[in-house]
Coordinates of C-alpha atoms and ligand atoms in Angstrom, one line a residue:
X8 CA 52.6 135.7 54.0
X9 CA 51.0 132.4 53.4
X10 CA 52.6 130.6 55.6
X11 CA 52.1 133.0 58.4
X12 CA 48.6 133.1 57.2
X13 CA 48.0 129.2 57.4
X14 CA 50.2 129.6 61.3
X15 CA 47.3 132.0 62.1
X16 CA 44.7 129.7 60.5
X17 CA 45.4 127.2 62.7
X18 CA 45.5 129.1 65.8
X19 CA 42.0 130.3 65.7
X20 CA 41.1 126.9 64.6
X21 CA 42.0 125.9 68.0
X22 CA 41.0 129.2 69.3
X23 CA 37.1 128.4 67.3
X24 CA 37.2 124.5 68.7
X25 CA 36.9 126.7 72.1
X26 CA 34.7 128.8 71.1
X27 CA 32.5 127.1 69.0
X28 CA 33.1 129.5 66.5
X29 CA 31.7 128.2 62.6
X30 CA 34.2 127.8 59.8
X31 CA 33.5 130.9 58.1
X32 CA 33.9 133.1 60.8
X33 CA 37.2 131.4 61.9
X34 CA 38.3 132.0 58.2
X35 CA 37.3 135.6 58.2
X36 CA 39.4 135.9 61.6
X37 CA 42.7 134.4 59.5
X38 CA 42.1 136.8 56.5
X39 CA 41.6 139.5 58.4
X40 CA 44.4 138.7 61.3
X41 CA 46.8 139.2 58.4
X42 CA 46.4 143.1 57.8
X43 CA 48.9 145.2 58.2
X44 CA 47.1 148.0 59.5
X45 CA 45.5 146.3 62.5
X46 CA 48.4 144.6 63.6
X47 CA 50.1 147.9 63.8
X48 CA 47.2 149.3 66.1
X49 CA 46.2 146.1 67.8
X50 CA 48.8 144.2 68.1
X51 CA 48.0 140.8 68.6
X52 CA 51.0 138.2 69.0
X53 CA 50.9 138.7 72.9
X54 CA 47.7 137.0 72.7
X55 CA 49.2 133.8 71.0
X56 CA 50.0 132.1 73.9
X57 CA 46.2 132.0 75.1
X58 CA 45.7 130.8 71.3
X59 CA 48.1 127.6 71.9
X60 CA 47.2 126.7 75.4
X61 CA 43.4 127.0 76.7
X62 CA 44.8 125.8 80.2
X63 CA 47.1 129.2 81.0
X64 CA 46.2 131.7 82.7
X65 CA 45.0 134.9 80.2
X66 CA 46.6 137.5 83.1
X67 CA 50.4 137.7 82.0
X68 CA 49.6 137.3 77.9
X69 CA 46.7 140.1 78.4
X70 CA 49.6 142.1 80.2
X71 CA 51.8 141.7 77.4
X72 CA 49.7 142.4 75.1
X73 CA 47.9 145.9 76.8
X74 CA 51.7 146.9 77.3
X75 CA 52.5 146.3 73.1
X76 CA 48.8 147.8 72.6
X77 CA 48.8 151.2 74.5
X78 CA 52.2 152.0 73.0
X79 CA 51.7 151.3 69.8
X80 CA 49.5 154.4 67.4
X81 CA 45.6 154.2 68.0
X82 CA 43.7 152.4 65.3
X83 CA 42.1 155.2 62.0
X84 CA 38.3 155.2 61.6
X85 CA 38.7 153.4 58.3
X86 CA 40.7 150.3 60.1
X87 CA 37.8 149.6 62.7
X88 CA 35.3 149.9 59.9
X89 CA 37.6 147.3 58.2
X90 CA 37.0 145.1 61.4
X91 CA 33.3 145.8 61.4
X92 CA 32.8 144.4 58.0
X93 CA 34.7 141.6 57.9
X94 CA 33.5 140.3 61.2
X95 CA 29.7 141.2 60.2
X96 CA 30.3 139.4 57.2
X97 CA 31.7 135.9 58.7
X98 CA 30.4 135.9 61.9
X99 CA 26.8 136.5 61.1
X100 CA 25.9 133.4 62.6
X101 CA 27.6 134.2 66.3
X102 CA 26.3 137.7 65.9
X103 CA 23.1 136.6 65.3
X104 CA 22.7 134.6 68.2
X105 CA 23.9 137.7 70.1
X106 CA 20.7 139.6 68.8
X107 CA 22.9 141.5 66.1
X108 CA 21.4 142.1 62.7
X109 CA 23.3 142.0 59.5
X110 CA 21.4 146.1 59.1
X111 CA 23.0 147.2 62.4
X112 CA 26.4 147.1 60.5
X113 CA 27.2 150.3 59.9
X114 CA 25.7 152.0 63.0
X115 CA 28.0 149.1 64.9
X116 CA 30.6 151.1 62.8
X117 CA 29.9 154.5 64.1
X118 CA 29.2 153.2 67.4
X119 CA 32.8 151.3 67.7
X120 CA 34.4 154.5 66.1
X121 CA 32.7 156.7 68.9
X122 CA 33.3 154.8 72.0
X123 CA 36.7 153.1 70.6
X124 CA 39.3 156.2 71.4
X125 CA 37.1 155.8 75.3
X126 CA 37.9 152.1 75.6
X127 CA 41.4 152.7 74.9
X128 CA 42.2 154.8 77.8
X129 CA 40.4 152.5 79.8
X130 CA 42.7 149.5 78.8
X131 CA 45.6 151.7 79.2
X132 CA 44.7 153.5 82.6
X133 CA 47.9 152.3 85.1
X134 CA 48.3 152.5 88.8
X135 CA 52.0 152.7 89.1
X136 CA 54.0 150.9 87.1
X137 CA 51.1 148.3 86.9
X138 CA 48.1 148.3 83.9
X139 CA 44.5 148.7 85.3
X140 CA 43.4 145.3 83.8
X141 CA 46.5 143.4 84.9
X142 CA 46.2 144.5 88.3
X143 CA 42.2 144.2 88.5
X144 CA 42.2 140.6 87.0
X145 CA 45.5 139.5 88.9
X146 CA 43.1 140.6 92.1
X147 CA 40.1 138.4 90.8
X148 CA 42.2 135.7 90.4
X149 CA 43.7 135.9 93.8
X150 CA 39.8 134.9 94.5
X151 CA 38.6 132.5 91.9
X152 CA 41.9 130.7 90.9
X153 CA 43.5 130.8 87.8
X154 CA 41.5 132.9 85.2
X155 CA 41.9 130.9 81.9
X156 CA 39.5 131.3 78.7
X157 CA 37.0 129.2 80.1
X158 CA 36.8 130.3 83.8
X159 CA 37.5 133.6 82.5
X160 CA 34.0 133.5 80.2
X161 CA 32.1 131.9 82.7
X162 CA 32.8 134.5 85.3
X163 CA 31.8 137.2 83.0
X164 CA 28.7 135.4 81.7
X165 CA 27.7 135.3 85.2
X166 CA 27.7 131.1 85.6
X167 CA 30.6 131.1 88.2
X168 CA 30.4 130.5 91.5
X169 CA 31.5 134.4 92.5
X170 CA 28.7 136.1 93.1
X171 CA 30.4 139.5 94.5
X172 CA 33.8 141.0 94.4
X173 CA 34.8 142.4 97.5
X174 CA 35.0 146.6 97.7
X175 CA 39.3 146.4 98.1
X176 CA 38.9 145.0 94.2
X177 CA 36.1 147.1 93.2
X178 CA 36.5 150.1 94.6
X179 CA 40.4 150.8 93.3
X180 CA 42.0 154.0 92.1
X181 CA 41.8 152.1 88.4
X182 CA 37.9 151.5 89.5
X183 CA 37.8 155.1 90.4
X184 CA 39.6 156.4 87.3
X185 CA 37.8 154.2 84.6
X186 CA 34.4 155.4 86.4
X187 CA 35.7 159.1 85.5
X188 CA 36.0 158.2 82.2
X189 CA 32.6 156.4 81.2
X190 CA 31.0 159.2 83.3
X191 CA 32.5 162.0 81.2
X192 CA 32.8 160.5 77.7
X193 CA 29.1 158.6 77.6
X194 CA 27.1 160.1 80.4
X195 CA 24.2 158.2 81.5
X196 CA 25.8 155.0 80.6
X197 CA 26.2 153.3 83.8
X198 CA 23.1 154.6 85.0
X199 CA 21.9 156.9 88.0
X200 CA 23.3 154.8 90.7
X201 CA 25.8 157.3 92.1
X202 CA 24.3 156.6 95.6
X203 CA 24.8 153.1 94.6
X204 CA 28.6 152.9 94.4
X205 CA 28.8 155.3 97.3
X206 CA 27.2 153.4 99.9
X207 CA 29.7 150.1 98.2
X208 CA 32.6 152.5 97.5
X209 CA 32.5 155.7 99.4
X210 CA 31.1 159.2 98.5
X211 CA 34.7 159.4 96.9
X212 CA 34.3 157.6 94.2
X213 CA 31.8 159.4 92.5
X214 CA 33.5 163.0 93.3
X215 CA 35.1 163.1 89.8
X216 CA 38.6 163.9 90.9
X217 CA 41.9 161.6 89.4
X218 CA 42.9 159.3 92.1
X219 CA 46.6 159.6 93.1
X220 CA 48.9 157.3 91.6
X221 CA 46.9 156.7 88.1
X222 CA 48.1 157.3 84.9
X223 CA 47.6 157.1 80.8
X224 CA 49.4 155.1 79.1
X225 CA 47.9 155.3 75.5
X226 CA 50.2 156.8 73.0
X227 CA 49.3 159.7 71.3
X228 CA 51.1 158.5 67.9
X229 CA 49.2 159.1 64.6
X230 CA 47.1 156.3 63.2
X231 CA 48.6 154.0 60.7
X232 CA 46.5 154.1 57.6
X233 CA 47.7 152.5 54.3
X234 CA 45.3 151.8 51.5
X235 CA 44.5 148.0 51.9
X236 CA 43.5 148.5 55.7
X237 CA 42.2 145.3 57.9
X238 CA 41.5 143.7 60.8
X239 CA 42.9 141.6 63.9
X240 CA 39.3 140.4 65.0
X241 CA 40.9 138.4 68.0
X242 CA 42.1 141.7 69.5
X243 CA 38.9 144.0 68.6
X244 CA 37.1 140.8 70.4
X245 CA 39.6 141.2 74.0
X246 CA 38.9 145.0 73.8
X247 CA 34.8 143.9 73.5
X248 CA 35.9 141.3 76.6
X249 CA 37.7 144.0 78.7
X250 CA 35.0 146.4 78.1
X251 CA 32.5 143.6 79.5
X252 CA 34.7 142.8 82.3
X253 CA 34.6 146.8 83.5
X254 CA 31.2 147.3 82.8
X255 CA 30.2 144.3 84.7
X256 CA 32.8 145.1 87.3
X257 CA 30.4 148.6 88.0
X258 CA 27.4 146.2 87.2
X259 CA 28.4 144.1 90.4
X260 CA 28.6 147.4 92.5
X261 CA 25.1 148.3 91.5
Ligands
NAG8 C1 47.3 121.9 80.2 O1 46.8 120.8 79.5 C2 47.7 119.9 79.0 C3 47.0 118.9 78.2 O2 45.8 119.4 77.7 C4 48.5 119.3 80.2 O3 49.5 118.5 79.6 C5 49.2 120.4 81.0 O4 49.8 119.8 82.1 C6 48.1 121.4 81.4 N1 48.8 122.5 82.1 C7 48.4 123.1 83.2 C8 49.1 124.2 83.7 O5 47.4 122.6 83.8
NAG9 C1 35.9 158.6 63.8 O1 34.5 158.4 63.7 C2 33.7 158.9 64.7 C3 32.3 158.5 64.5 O2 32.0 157.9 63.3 C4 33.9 160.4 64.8 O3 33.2 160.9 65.9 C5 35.4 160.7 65.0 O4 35.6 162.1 65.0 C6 36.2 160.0 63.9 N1 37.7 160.2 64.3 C7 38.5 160.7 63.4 C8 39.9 160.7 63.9 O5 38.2 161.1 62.3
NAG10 C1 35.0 128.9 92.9 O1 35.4 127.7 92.2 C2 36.8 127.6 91.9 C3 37.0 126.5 91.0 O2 36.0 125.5 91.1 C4 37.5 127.5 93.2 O3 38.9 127.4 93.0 C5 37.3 128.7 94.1 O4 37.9 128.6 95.3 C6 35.8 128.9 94.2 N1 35.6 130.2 94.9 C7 34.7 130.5 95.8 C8 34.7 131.8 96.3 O5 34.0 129.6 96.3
NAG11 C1 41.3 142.6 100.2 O1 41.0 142.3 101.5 C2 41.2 140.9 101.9 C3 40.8 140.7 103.3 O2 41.1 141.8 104.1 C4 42.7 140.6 101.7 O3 43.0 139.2 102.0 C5 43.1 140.8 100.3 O4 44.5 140.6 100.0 C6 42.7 142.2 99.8 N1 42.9 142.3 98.4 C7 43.4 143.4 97.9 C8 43.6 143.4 96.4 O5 43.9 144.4 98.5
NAG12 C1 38.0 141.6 54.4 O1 37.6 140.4 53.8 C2 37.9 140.4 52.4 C3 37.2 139.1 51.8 O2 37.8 138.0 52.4 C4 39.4 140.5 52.1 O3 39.6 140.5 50.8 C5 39.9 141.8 52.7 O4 41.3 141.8 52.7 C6 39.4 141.9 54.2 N1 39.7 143.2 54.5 C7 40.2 143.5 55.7 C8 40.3 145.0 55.8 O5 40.5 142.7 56.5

């Protein structure tokens, strides 16, 4: 366990350096990254390889991981709130300088328990053999070039040199099925802009039905839950990252 913990250590080190994460958050990463509990739910050695090497692309080690991830059993309530704490904890400084307040913690909590089971089956939507993601960032790519960490953040952060994705990559069956989800689960959420995403994607796209061809992939499998639950921050943080990548994805259509 110590070894594997100081193997970890050391990956988010060179994960942090390009980051910028502080010490103490890159050391509540490693303690955390060592539960049980989240790596049965989150499953986190797919990512690795985007760990080692900041030049890959993140496509085929997000694929592997989604694949390990949507098989495995959902994460329990008392897990995320494991990764809640922890993170609040060390990364108060990051957080911070996101707007977060060390108070917000537990309505974070609730917030991440709520929307969490959502998020899922938006990760795990496929079209075809192929995951949502996969196929919606292997499409951006075709555009922008390789998608590494860097590129990858500075297209989502808005300082890349895309300024609009064309409608054959925004307008998918995976578009169209995600969009049923937000809209059902958290109503309101991506605003009032039906016309909108009609006008960019067809009156279609907004009528509610399951596109053709789309399927779940999320297992059903009961929670793992033992006693000393934790965390695997890295993969909570990729679920925050795909969640930013859809909703800016609808943002670009509005
Ligand atoms: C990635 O970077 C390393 C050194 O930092 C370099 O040796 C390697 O060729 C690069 N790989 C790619 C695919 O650019
Ligand atoms: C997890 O917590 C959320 C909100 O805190 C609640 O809505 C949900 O029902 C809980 N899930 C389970 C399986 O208890
Ligand atoms: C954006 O920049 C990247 C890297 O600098 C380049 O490979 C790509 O072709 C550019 N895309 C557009 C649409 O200009
Ligand atoms: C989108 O359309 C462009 C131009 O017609 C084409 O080159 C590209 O391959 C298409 N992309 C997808 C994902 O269908
Ligand atoms: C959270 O951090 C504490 C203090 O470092 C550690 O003892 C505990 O195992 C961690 N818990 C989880 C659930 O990761």
């Amino acid at each position: 366990m110590f070894a594997r913990a100081l193997t970890i250590f050391a990956l988010l080190s060179a994960a942090a350096a390009q980051l910028s994460l502080s010490q103490p958050c890159t050391q509540a990463l490693t303690t955390i990254a060592t539960s049980a509990d989240a790596n049965a739910c989150l499953t986190p050695s797919p990512l690795i390889p985007i760990l080692t090497n900041s030049n890959i692309s993140i496509v085929e080690p997000i694929n592997n991981w989604l694949t390990s991830l949507c098989a495995a059993p959902a994460c329990s309530n008392n897990t995320l709130a494991a990764i809640v704490t922890n993170v609040t904890a060390g990364c108060s400084t990051e957080l911070s300088l996101a707007g977060f307040q060390s108070g917000d913690t537990s309505a974070v909590t609730a917030l991440i328990q709520k929307y969490y089971p959502d998020v899922r089956n938006i990760v795990c939507l496929k079209d075809g053999n192929t995951n949502c993601v996969t196929q919606t960032l292997t499409n951006i790519q075709d555009i922008v070039g390789p998608l590494t960490v860097q590129t990858t953040l500075a297209l989502f952060s808005g300082n890349s040199n895309l300024t609009e994705l064309p409608s054959n990559v925004t307008c998918t069956s995976c578009a169209k099925a995600a969009y049923n989800i937000v809209n059902a689960e958290v109503p309101g959420f991506l605003g009032a802009n039906s016309e909108d995403l009609q006008a960019v994607c067809g009156a279609s796209f907004t009528d509610g039905a399951n596109p053709s061809g789309i399927t779940q992939s999320a297992s059903d499998k009961a929670p793992v839950d033992t006693k000393n639950s934790g965390a695997f921050t890295l993969g909570a943080l990729t679920g925050a990252t795909s969640l930013v990548a859809i909703s800016s994805m609808f943002a670009l259509l509005a």
